[in-house]
Coordinates of C-alpha atoms in Angstrom, one line a residue:
Chain W
M1 CA -14.7 29.3 80.3
A2 CA -11.5 27.7 81.2
N3 CA -9.3 26.5 84.1
I4 CA -5.8 27.9 84.5
V5 CA -2.8 25.9 85.5
I6 CA 0.3 27.8 86.6
D7 CA 3.1 25.3 86.6
R8 CA 6.4 26.1 88.4
I9 CA 6.7 29.7 87.0
R10 CA 9.9 31.4 87.8
K11 CA 10.8 35.0 86.9
S12 CA 14.0 36.9 87.5
F13 CA 14.9 40.5 86.9
G14 CA 18.7 40.4 86.8
T15 CA 19.7 38.9 90.0
F16 CA 16.3 39.6 91.7
E17 CA 14.0 36.6 91.8
A18 CA 10.5 38.0 91.6
L19 CA 8.8 34.6 91.4
K20 CA 10.3 31.4 92.8
E21 CA 8.6 28.3 91.3
V22 CA 5.0 29.4 91.7
S23 CA 2.4 26.7 91.0
L24 CA -1.3 27.3 91.3
T25 CA -4.4 25.8 89.8
I26 CA -7.6 27.8 89.2
N27 CA -10.8 26.0 88.4
D28 CA -13.2 26.9 85.7
G29 CA -15.4 29.8 86.7
E30 CA -13.5 30.3 90.0
F31 CA -12.6 33.7 91.4
V32 CA -9.1 33.6 92.9
S33 CA -7.2 36.5 94.4
L34 CA -3.5 36.9 94.4
L35 CA -3.0 38.7 97.7
G36 CA 0.2 40.1 99.1
P37 CA 2.2 43.2 100.0
S38 CA 3.8 45.2 97.2
G39 CA 6.8 43.5 95.7
C40 CA 5.6 40.0 96.4
G41 CA 5.3 39.2 92.7
K42 CA 1.6 39.1 92.4
T43 CA 1.4 41.6 89.6
T44 CA 4.3 40.0 87.8
L45 CA 2.5 36.6 87.9
L46 CA -0.7 38.2 86.5
R47 CA 1.3 39.9 83.7
I48 CA 2.9 36.5 82.9
I49 CA -0.5 34.9 82.6
A50 CA -1.6 37.8 80.4
G51 CA 1.4 37.5 78.2
L52 CA 2.6 41.0 78.9
E53 CA 5.7 39.6 80.6
T54 CA 7.8 36.5 79.8
A55 CA 8.5 33.9 82.5
T56 CA 12.1 32.8 83.0
S57 CA 10.8 29.2 83.2
G58 CA 7.6 27.3 83.8
D59 CA 4.3 26.9 82.0
V60 CA 0.9 28.5 82.0
L61 CA -2.1 26.5 80.7
I62 CA -5.4 28.0 79.9
G63 CA -8.2 25.5 79.2
G64 CA -5.6 22.7 79.1
K65 CA -3.5 24.4 76.4
S66 CA 0.0 25.9 77.0
V67 CA -0.1 29.6 76.3
I68 CA 3.6 30.3 76.9
G69 CA 4.9 32.1 73.8
L70 CA 1.4 33.0 72.6
P71 CA 0.7 36.8 72.3
P72 CA -2.0 38.1 74.7
K73 CA -4.7 38.2 72.1
E74 CA -4.4 34.5 71.4
R75 CA -4.9 33.6 75.1
G76 CA -8.6 34.3 75.2
L77 CA -8.4 36.7 78.1
A78 CA -9.3 40.2 79.1
M79 CA -7.8 42.5 81.7
V80 CA -8.7 45.4 83.9
F81 CA -5.8 47.7 84.8
Q82 CA -5.1 49.5 88.0
N83 CA -5.2 52.9 86.3
Y84 CA -8.2 51.8 84.2
A85 CA -6.3 52.3 80.8
V86 CA -9.6 53.5 79.3
F87 CA -8.7 55.1 76.0
P88 CA -9.2 58.9 76.4
H89 CA -9.5 59.5 72.7
M90 CA -12.5 57.2 72.2
T91 CA -16.0 57.5 73.5
V92 CA -17.2 55.1 76.2
Y93 CA -19.0 53.1 73.4
E94 CA -15.8 52.7 71.3
N95 CA -13.9 51.8 74.4
V96 CA -16.3 49.0 75.3
A97 CA -16.4 48.0 71.7
F98 CA -12.6 48.0 71.3
G99 CA -12.0 44.2 71.8
L100 CA -14.9 43.3 69.5
R101 CA -13.7 45.6 66.8
M102 CA -10.3 44.0 67.0
Q103 CA -12.0 40.7 66.5
K104 CA -13.7 42.2 63.5
A105 CA -17.1 41.5 64.9
D106 CA -20.0 42.8 62.8
D107 CA -21.8 46.0 63.9
A108 CA -24.9 44.2 65.1
R109 CA -22.8 41.9 67.4
V110 CA -20.7 44.9 68.6
K111 CA -23.9 46.9 69.4
A112 CA -25.5 43.9 71.2
Q113 CA -22.4 43.1 73.3
V114 CA -21.7 46.8 74.2
E115 CA -25.2 47.3 75.3
K116 CA -25.2 44.1 77.4
A117 CA -21.9 45.0 79.1
A118 CA -22.9 48.6 79.6
G119 CA -26.2 47.5 81.1
L120 CA -24.4 45.2 83.6
L121 CA -22.1 48.0 84.7
H122 CA -24.8 50.7 84.6
I123 CA -23.0 53.0 82.1
E124 CA -25.6 53.1 79.4
Q125 CA -26.1 56.8 79.8
Y126 CA -22.4 57.6 79.3
L127 CA -21.9 55.7 76.1
D128 CA -21.5 58.9 74.0
R129 CA -19.1 60.6 76.4
Y130 CA -15.3 60.7 76.5
P131 CA -13.7 59.1 79.6
N132 CA -12.2 62.4 80.9
K133 CA -15.7 63.6 81.6
L134 CA -16.3 60.6 83.9
S135 CA -15.3 60.0 87.5
G136 CA -12.8 57.4 88.6
G137 CA -15.6 55.0 89.5
Q138 CA -17.3 55.4 86.2
R139 CA -14.1 54.9 84.3
Q140 CA -13.5 51.7 86.2
R141 CA -16.9 50.5 85.2
V142 CA -16.0 51.3 81.6
A143 CA -12.8 49.2 82.0
V144 CA -14.7 46.3 83.4
A145 CA -17.4 46.6 80.7
R146 CA -14.7 46.6 78.0
A147 CA -13.3 43.4 79.5
L148 CA -16.7 41.7 79.8
A149 CA -17.8 42.7 76.3
V150 CA -15.5 40.2 74.6
E151 CA -16.8 37.4 76.8
P152 CA -13.3 36.3 77.8
K153 CA -12.5 32.8 79.0
V154 CA -10.4 34.4 81.7
L155 CA -10.6 37.8 83.3
L156 CA -7.5 39.3 84.9
M157 CA -7.8 42.2 87.3
D158 CA -4.8 44.2 88.6
E159 CA -5.7 46.1 91.7
P160 CA -8.8 47.5 90.0
L161 CA -10.3 49.2 93.0
S162 CA -7.2 50.7 94.5
N163 CA -7.5 54.1 92.8
L164 CA -11.0 54.6 94.1
D165 CA -11.9 56.3 97.4
A166 CA -12.9 54.1 100.3
L167 CA -16.7 54.5 100.0
L168 CA -16.7 53.9 96.3
R169 CA -14.4 51.0 96.7
L170 CA -16.8 49.2 99.0
E171 CA -19.7 49.9 96.6
M172 CA -17.7 48.7 93.5
R173 CA -16.6 45.6 95.4
T174 CA -20.1 44.5 96.0
E175 CA -21.1 45.3 92.5
L176 CA -18.1 43.5 91.0
K177 CA -19.1 40.4 92.9
T178 CA -22.6 40.6 91.6
V179 CA -21.6 41.2 88.0
L180 CA -18.9 38.5 88.0
Q181 CA -21.0 35.9 89.7
S182 CA -23.6 36.2 86.9
A183 CA -20.9 36.2 84.2
G184 CA -19.2 33.1 85.6
T185 CA -15.9 34.0 84.1
T186 CA -12.7 32.5 85.6
T187 CA -11.1 35.5 87.3
I188 CA -7.7 36.2 88.8
Y189 CA -7.7 39.3 90.9
V190 CA -4.6 40.9 92.2
T191 CA -4.8 43.0 95.3
H192 CA -2.9 44.0 98.4
D193 CA -6.1 44.7 100.3
Q194 CA -7.1 41.7 102.3
T195 CA -10.7 42.8 102.9
E196 CA -11.1 43.0 99.1
A197 CA -9.6 39.5 98.7
M198 CA -11.7 38.1 101.5
G199 CA -14.9 39.6 100.3
L200 CA -14.7 38.7 96.6
S201 CA -12.8 35.5 96.3
D202 CA -13.7 31.9 96.1
R203 CA -10.1 31.2 97.1
I204 CA -7.1 33.3 98.0
A205 CA -3.5 32.7 97.1
V206 CA -1.4 34.6 99.7
M207 CA 2.0 35.6 98.2
H208 CA 5.1 36.8 99.9
N209 CA 8.6 37.3 98.4
G210 CA 7.8 35.5 95.2
V211 CA 6.3 32.4 96.8
V212 CA 2.7 31.4 97.3
E213 CA 2.5 30.9 101.0
Q214 CA -1.0 29.5 101.2
V215 CA -4.0 28.9 98.9
G216 CA -7.4 28.4 100.4
T217 CA -10.9 29.7 100.9
P218 CA -11.1 33.1 102.7
V219 CA -12.4 31.5 105.9
N220 CA -9.8 28.8 105.8
V221 CA -6.9 31.2 105.2
Y222 CA -8.2 33.4 108.0
N223 CA -8.7 30.7 110.6
Y224 CA -5.8 28.4 109.7
P225 CA -2.9 30.3 108.3
A226 CA -0.2 28.1 107.0
T227 CA 2.6 30.5 108.0
R228 CA 3.2 33.3 110.4
F229 CA 3.2 35.7 107.5
V230 CA -0.3 34.8 106.3
G231 CA -1.7 35.1 109.9
G232 CA -0.1 38.5 110.2
F233 CA -1.1 39.7 106.8
I234 CA -4.7 38.7 106.9
G235 CA -7.2 40.0 109.4
N236 CA -7.6 43.3 111.1
P237 CA -6.2 43.3 113.8
P238 CA -3.7 40.7 112.6
M239 CA -3.3 37.4 114.3
N240 CA -1.5 37.5 117.7
F241 CA 1.7 35.5 118.0
I242 CA 2.7 34.5 121.5
K243 CA 5.8 32.5 122.1
V244 CA 5.0 30.1 125.0
P245 CA 7.1 27.4 126.7
V246 CA 6.1 23.8 126.3
T247 CA 6.2 21.6 129.5
N248 CA 5.4 17.9 129.2
G249 CA 3.6 18.4 126.0
Q250 CA 1.4 21.1 127.4
V251 CA 1.1 24.8 127.3
A252 CA 0.0 26.7 130.4
A253 CA -3.1 28.9 129.7
G254 CA -4.7 29.6 133.1
S255 CA -6.2 26.6 134.9
E256 CA -6.8 24.6 131.8
P257 CA -3.6 23.8 130.0
L258 CA -3.6 23.4 126.2
T259 CA -2.2 20.3 124.5
A260 CA 0.8 21.4 122.5
P261 CA 1.3 19.9 119.1
K262 CA 3.4 16.7 118.9
D263 CA 6.3 18.1 117.0
S264 CA 6.9 21.2 119.2
G265 CA 10.1 21.5 121.0
N266 CA 10.6 23.5 124.2
E267 CA 8.9 26.5 122.8
V268 CA 6.0 27.0 120.4
I269 CA 4.2 30.0 118.9
L270 CA 0.6 30.3 119.8
G271 CA -1.3 32.0 116.9
L272 CA -4.5 33.6 118.3
R273 CA -7.1 35.4 116.4
G274 CA -8.2 38.5 118.4
E275 CA -11.8 37.4 118.6
A276 CA -11.2 33.7 119.4
V277 CA -11.3 34.4 123.2
Q278 CA -13.8 34.8 126.0
L279 CA -13.5 36.7 129.2
A280 CA -12.9 34.4 132.1
P281 CA -12.2 35.1 135.7
L282 CA -8.6 34.8 137.0
P283 CA -6.9 32.5 137.6
L284 CA -9.1 30.3 135.4
G285 CA -8.2 32.3 132.3
L286 CA -4.9 33.2 130.7
E287 CA -3.6 36.5 132.2
M288 CA -3.7 39.6 129.9
K289 CA -2.5 43.0 131.0
V290 CA -4.7 45.6 129.3
R291 CA -2.8 48.7 128.3
V292 CA -5.6 50.4 126.3
A293 CA -9.2 49.6 126.0
E294 CA -11.0 51.1 123.0
P295 CA -14.8 50.7 122.8
M296 CA -15.5 50.6 119.0
G297 CA -19.3 50.3 119.3
S298 CA -19.6 47.0 117.5
H299 CA -16.9 45.5 119.7
L300 CA -14.3 46.3 122.3
L301 CA -10.7 46.4 121.2
L302 CA -8.1 45.7 123.9
T303 CA -4.4 46.3 123.4
G304 CA -2.0 44.9 125.9
S305 CA 0.3 41.9 126.6
I306 CA 0.2 38.2 127.4
H307 CA 3.5 36.8 128.7
D308 CA 5.0 40.3 128.1
Q309 CA 4.3 39.9 124.4
P310 CA 2.0 42.5 122.6
V311 CA -1.5 41.3 121.8
R312 CA -4.8 42.7 120.6
V313 CA -8.0 41.0 121.4
I314 CA -11.6 41.7 120.6
L315 CA -14.5 41.2 123.1
P316 CA -18.2 41.9 122.7
S317 CA -19.0 45.5 123.4
S318 CA -21.2 44.4 126.3
E319 CA -18.1 43.6 128.4
T320 CA -16.7 46.3 130.6
V321 CA -12.9 46.4 130.7
R322 CA -10.9 49.5 131.3
S323 CA -7.3 50.5 130.4
G324 CA -4.9 49.2 133.0
D325 CA -7.1 46.2 134.0
V326 CA -5.7 42.7 134.3
I327 CA -8.1 40.2 132.9
G328 CA -8.4 36.5 132.3
L329 CA -9.0 35.0 128.8
K330 CA -10.3 31.6 127.9
L331 CA -8.9 30.4 124.6
D332 CA -10.9 28.3 122.1
P333 CA -8.5 25.4 121.4
N334 CA -10.1 24.7 118.0
R335 CA -9.2 28.2 116.9
I336 CA -5.6 28.2 117.9
T337 CA -2.9 28.0 115.2
W338 CA 0.4 26.4 116.4
L339 CA 3.5 27.7 114.6
S340 CA 7.1 26.6 114.7
P341 CA 9.3 29.3 116.2
E342 CA 12.1 28.3 113.7
S343 CA 10.3 28.0 110.4
G344 CA 7.3 30.2 111.1
K345 CA 5.2 27.4 109.5
S346 CA 2.1 26.0 111.2
I347 CA 2.3 22.6 113.1
P348 CA -0.8 20.4 113.1
A349 CA -2.5 20.3 116.5
V350 CA -3.2 17.1 118.3
T351 CA -6.8 16.3 117.7
A352 CA -8.6 14.7 120.7
Chain I
M1 CA -3.3 90.0 101.2
T2 CA -2.9 88.6 97.7
N3 CA -5.5 91.0 96.3
N4 CA -3.5 94.0 97.5
R5 CA -0.5 92.7 95.6
S6 CA -2.1 91.9 92.3
W7 CA 0.4 94.1 90.5
I8 CA 3.3 91.9 91.5
P9 CA 2.9 89.3 88.7
Y10 CA 2.7 92.1 86.2
L11 CA 5.9 93.7 87.6
L12 CA 7.6 90.3 87.3
I13 CA 6.7 89.7 83.7
L14 CA 7.4 93.3 82.7
P15 CA 11.1 92.8 81.8
S16 CA 10.4 90.0 79.4
V17 CA 7.4 91.8 77.9
A18 CA 9.4 95.0 77.5
F19 CA 12.4 93.0 76.1
L20 CA 10.2 91.3 73.5
A21 CA 8.3 94.4 72.6
L22 CA 11.6 96.3 72.1
L23 CA 13.4 93.6 70.1
F24 CA 10.6 91.9 68.4
I25 CA 7.5 94.0 67.9
V26 CA 9.4 97.2 67.0
P27 CA 11.5 95.6 64.3
L28 CA 8.4 93.7 63.1
V29 CA 6.5 96.9 62.6
Q30 CA 9.6 98.6 61.1
T31 CA 10.0 95.7 58.7
I32 CA 6.4 95.7 57.6
W33 CA 6.6 99.5 57.1
L34 CA 9.9 99.1 55.2
A35 CA 8.3 96.5 52.9
F36 CA 5.2 98.5 52.2
S37 CA 6.5 102.0 51.8
D38 CA 8.7 103.9 49.4
N39 CA 10.4 107.1 50.4
G40 CA 8.2 107.4 53.5
V41 CA 4.9 106.9 51.7
P42 CA 2.9 103.7 51.6
S43 CA 3.6 101.9 48.4
P44 CA 3.4 98.4 46.9
A45 CA 6.6 99.0 44.9
N46 CA 8.8 96.7 46.9
A47 CA 6.4 93.8 46.8
Q48 CA 6.0 94.3 43.1
R49 CA 9.7 94.4 42.6
M50 CA 10.1 91.2 44.6
M51 CA 7.5 89.4 42.5
A52 CA 9.0 90.6 39.3
D53 CA 12.4 89.3 40.4
I54 CA 13.8 86.4 38.3
N55 CA 14.4 84.2 41.4
F56 CA 11.1 84.9 43.1
T57 CA 9.1 82.0 41.7
R58 CA 12.0 79.6 41.9
S59 CA 12.7 80.5 45.5
I60 CA 9.1 79.9 46.5
K61 CA 9.0 76.6 44.6
N62 CA 12.3 75.5 46.1
T63 CA 11.3 76.4 49.6
F64 CA 8.0 74.6 49.4
L65 CA 9.4 71.6 47.7
L66 CA 12.1 71.3 50.3
T67 CA 9.6 71.7 53.1
I68 CA 7.2 69.1 51.6
A69 CA 10.1 66.7 51.1
V70 CA 11.9 67.2 54.4
V71 CA 9.2 67.6 57.1
P72 CA 7.2 64.3 56.5
V73 CA 10.4 62.3 56.3
Q74 CA 11.7 63.9 59.5
L75 CA 8.4 63.2 61.3
A76 CA 8.4 59.6 60.1
I77 CA 12.1 59.1 61.2
A78 CA 11.4 60.8 64.5
L79 CA 8.4 58.6 65.2
A80 CA 10.4 55.5 64.3
M81 CA 13.3 56.6 66.5
G82 CA 11.0 57.5 69.4
T83 CA 9.1 54.2 69.2
M84 CA 12.4 52.2 69.0
V85 CA 14.1 54.0 71.9
A86 CA 11.0 53.4 74.0
K87 CA 11.7 49.6 73.8
V88 CA 15.3 50.1 75.0
G89 CA 16.0 49.6 78.7
R90 CA 19.6 50.2 79.5
G91 CA 21.5 52.7 77.5
R92 CA 18.4 54.7 76.5
E93 CA 19.9 58.0 77.7
T94 CA 23.1 57.4 75.8
I95 CA 21.2 56.7 72.6
L96 CA 19.1 59.8 73.0
W97 CA 22.2 61.8 73.7
V98 CA 23.9 60.6 70.5
W99 CA 20.7 61.2 68.5
T100 CA 20.4 64.8 69.6
I101 CA 24.0 65.7 68.7
P102 CA 22.9 67.4 65.5
L103 CA 20.8 69.8 67.7
G104 CA 24.0 71.2 69.1
I105 CA 25.6 72.0 65.7
S106 CA 24.9 75.3 64.0
D107 CA 23.1 75.0 60.6
L108 CA 26.0 76.6 58.8
A109 CA 28.5 74.1 60.3
A110 CA 26.1 71.3 59.4
G111 CA 26.0 72.7 55.8
L112 CA 29.8 72.8 55.7
V113 CA 30.1 69.2 57.0
W114 CA 27.8 68.0 54.2
L115 CA 29.8 70.2 51.8
S116 CA 33.0 68.3 52.7
I117 CA 31.2 65.1 52.0
L118 CA 29.5 66.0 48.8
Q119 CA 31.9 68.5 47.0
N120 CA 33.9 67.3 44.0
S121 CA 36.9 66.3 46.1
G122 CA 34.7 65.2 49.0
Y123 CA 34.4 62.0 51.0
F124 CA 31.5 60.7 49.0
N125 CA 33.3 60.9 45.7
S126 CA 36.4 59.4 47.3
L127 CA 34.3 56.4 48.5
L128 CA 32.7 55.9 45.1
L129 CA 36.1 56.2 43.3
G130 CA 37.6 53.7 45.8
L131 CA 34.8 51.3 45.2
G132 CA 35.1 51.8 41.5
V133 CA 31.6 52.9 41.0
I134 CA 32.6 56.0 39.2
G135 CA 35.7 56.6 37.0
R136 CA 36.2 60.2 37.8
Q137 CA 35.0 62.8 40.3
A138 CA 31.3 63.5 39.9
S139 CA 29.7 66.8 40.6
W140 CA 26.6 66.7 42.9
L141 CA 26.1 70.3 43.8
S142 CA 26.3 72.2 40.6
Y143 CA 23.5 73.9 38.7
Q144 CA 23.8 71.2 36.1
T145 CA 22.6 68.5 38.6
P146 CA 19.5 70.1 40.2
V147 CA 18.0 66.8 41.3
A148 CA 21.2 65.7 43.0
L149 CA 21.6 69.1 44.6
F150 CA 18.0 69.0 45.9
F151 CA 18.6 65.5 47.3
A152 CA 21.8 66.7 48.9
I153 CA 20.2 69.6 50.6
A154 CA 17.2 67.5 51.7
V155 CA 19.4 64.9 53.2
A156 CA 21.5 67.5 55.0
E157 CA 18.4 69.1 56.4
I158 CA 16.9 65.8 57.4
W159 CA 20.1 64.9 59.2
R160 CA 20.3 68.3 60.9
G161 CA 16.6 68.9 61.8
T162 CA 15.2 65.5 62.8
A163 CA 16.6 65.6 66.3
I164 CA 14.3 68.4 67.5
V165 CA 11.3 66.6 66.2
M166 CA 12.5 63.4 67.9
V167 CA 13.0 65.2 71.2
I168 CA 9.4 66.5 71.1
I169 CA 8.0 63.1 70.0
V170 CA 9.9 61.3 72.7
A171 CA 8.6 63.7 75.3
G172 CA 5.1 63.1 73.9
L173 CA 5.5 59.3 74.0
N174 CA 6.7 59.5 77.6
Q175 CA 3.4 61.1 78.5
V176 CA 1.4 58.1 77.3
P177 CA 1.2 55.4 80.1
K178 CA 2.3 52.0 78.8
E179 CA -1.0 50.5 80.1
F180 CA -2.8 52.0 77.1
R181 CA -0.7 50.0 74.7
E182 CA -0.9 47.0 76.9
A183 CA -4.7 47.2 77.1
A184 CA -4.8 47.5 73.3
E185 CA -2.5 44.4 73.0
I186 CA -4.6 42.4 75.4
F187 CA -7.8 43.2 73.4
G188 CA -6.2 42.0 70.2
A189 CA -4.5 45.0 68.6
G190 CA -1.3 44.2 66.7
P191 CA 1.7 46.5 66.7
W192 CA 0.6 48.5 63.7
T193 CA -2.9 49.0 65.0
R194 CA -1.6 50.0 68.4
F195 CA 0.6 52.6 66.8
W196 CA -2.1 54.1 64.5
R197 CA -5.1 53.8 66.8
I198 CA -3.6 54.3 70.3
T199 CA -0.2 55.9 70.3
L200 CA -0.6 58.4 67.5
P201 CA -3.9 59.9 68.6
L202 CA -2.5 60.1 72.2
I203 CA 0.5 62.1 71.1
R204 CA -1.4 64.7 69.1
P205 CA -0.2 67.6 71.1
A206 CA 3.5 66.6 70.6
L207 CA 2.8 66.0 66.9
Q208 CA 1.2 69.4 66.5
S209 CA 4.1 71.2 68.3
A210 CA 6.8 69.3 66.4
L211 CA 5.1 69.9 63.0
I212 CA 4.6 73.6 63.6
L213 CA 8.1 74.1 64.8
R214 CA 9.7 72.0 62.1
T215 CA 7.7 73.4 59.3
V216 CA 8.3 77.0 60.3
L217 CA 12.0 76.3 60.5
A218 CA 11.9 74.5 57.2
F219 CA 10.4 77.7 55.5
E220 CA 13.3 79.6 57.0
V221 CA 15.9 77.2 55.6
F222 CA 19.1 79.1 54.6
A223 CA 22.5 78.2 55.9
V224 CA 22.6 74.6 54.7
V225 CA 21.3 75.6 51.3
Y226 CA 23.8 78.4 51.1
A227 CA 26.7 76.2 52.0
L228 CA 25.8 73.4 49.6
G229 CA 24.2 75.2 46.7
G230 CA 25.1 78.8 47.0
R231 CA 22.9 80.7 44.5
N232 CA 22.2 77.5 42.5
F233 CA 19.3 76.8 44.7
P234 CA 17.4 80.0 45.6
V235 CA 15.2 79.9 48.7
L236 CA 13.2 82.6 50.3
V237 CA 15.5 83.5 53.1
G238 CA 18.5 83.4 50.7
E239 CA 16.7 85.9 48.5
A240 CA 16.1 88.2 51.4
Y241 CA 19.7 87.9 52.3
N242 CA 20.9 88.8 48.8
W243 CA 18.6 91.8 48.5
Q244 CA 19.8 93.0 51.8
N245 CA 23.5 92.4 51.4
Q246 CA 24.3 92.2 47.7
N247 CA 21.7 94.5 46.3
Q248 CA 21.6 96.8 49.4
N249 CA 17.9 97.0 48.8
Y250 CA 16.3 96.9 52.3
G251 CA 12.8 97.4 51.0
V252 CA 12.7 94.2 48.9
A253 CA 14.5 92.3 51.6
A254 CA 11.8 93.4 54.0
A255 CA 9.1 92.3 51.5
Y256 CA 10.7 88.8 51.5
A257 CA 10.8 88.7 55.3
V258 CA 7.1 89.6 55.5
L259 CA 6.3 87.0 52.9
I260 CA 8.1 84.3 54.9
M261 CA 6.3 85.4 58.1
I262 CA 2.9 85.1 56.3
I263 CA 3.7 81.7 55.0
S264 CA 4.8 80.5 58.5
L265 CA 1.7 81.9 60.1
A266 CA -0.5 80.3 57.5
A267 CA 1.2 76.9 58.0
T268 CA 0.8 77.2 61.8
L269 CA -2.9 78.0 61.4
I270 CA -3.4 75.1 59.1
Y271 CA -1.7 72.7 61.6
L272 CA -3.8 74.1 64.5
K273 CA -6.9 73.4 62.5
A274 CA -5.8 70.1 61.0
I275 CA -4.5 68.5 64.1
K276 CA -7.0 69.7 66.7
V277 CA -6.0 69.0 70.2
D278 CA -9.0 68.4 72.4
P279 CA -7.9 68.4 76.0
E280 CA -11.0 66.3 76.8
R281 CA -9.6 63.5 74.7
L282 CA -6.2 63.3 76.2
P283 CA -4.9 61.2 79.1

């Protein structure tokens, strides 16, 4: 068990800056996701922590000890790769045993550890087989078992579920969470899938263009995005961004104006989660023109515009709204994120 | 639709099959008949004459020694080259291009290149003279210096024939995703362990192809030997050539040809058995 401190890591490939001074602290036993679109530097950061890539500058500490310059095997970590990287010429047993064999563990310990890891991942019945006889999901289990068998201080996972089909991904996600919760290993999990990151993580670090834009619990990052990018990247549908004029420190929203944040100028961006609204009669509510209404069963998805800017909102499926309707919406002031139109960063709201 | 046209694939491969049958199987049958007949009746006379020949044992010994000396060295060099070039980023293509130059040179030309280096008035002696290592021109390729001659031929063959092994090995290495080596590294395998326990088993098919091809070619060695050693270093194909052209005895020449074919086939079978490729255990 160990905490990880990532201290001002920079990485350039030629003139391209993949990571621009990334700092992040991961607590002992914590599960942290590095979430971002492809090319944001999340995998590069993971590979630097693993020791497979060298940082241009900065430091990585595992359990309080700098590991920069140490080969991967001296860092006390294990890794699960996107394409599994389960050795095809070894049986499942030998795959799971690989790390222990490299540590020159005696046969009794190898056997005990392999059986324990195989049991956790439910692959006991495949131990004699070769990986090519297994399905993608089973191979992924072998890869995770191989990583857990060495009882690493730190577990690194690089998009481990992205090669699985949707149904299996959901199943493995739940199972991973169960297994890792019981193992209590410090885990860094790279993914571009926000639902994976939300579902699994204690905290999420949202990355964009080589920068960590925000670190926080899934609920925190979802409800209070620090930047426009984070709000747009997390959540389905993504957060709505409506540019609204500020008059006398207030923003008009139907009959009850909202208090604009102190630092806002003439205009401010109102960040609104699709479900943070209630239907309200006009002119009490904020006017929304509904272009398409899609009843989804569990909820009602409305696509349209507010102030001529595209928005998507979610209402309970009990409401009846049709395509072409003009409706009023009451906004929950506590669930509004105010963003600066210039910097795209959030501005603290005025608390009453 | 497709069922009605099932003859089309056969039609399309017919030319190549006919071509090979005409130019390979027919001569093969003729050669075998030539080797095992005398005046139109089956006879072991040619084989017996071949085996009684003064150069027979020497040529077999030389051919095998050369193969045993050259092929493992070529494989080791090719593996080293392939592993090294895999680490190179920019300029990789250029390095591979330079390394494969010997592939484009005919074996006789290669033999002549090495002759110009190693003959009495060659570059090697000039260098040694210039450095003062030797007082007068030394002879490397004569019947009086069989060890030097063997080394010269082996070096020339290694220089000439390693590129093809390297090309096959590099292709094999490219098939192995880097994650396998990275995973091994993460789990504590050093460079040597990664090579022996991960890389080598995963390129078995390439190793098998390279070894079969290179060994068969090594048993057929001729032009380099002929250029450097002439008749001082008899090899099997050289003997077939001599019986055919000098002695005008086609029967004994055919017997040699059949012998070379049997040795090559045997070597191929041994490799297929020894380096089994189980598709189930490949990436």
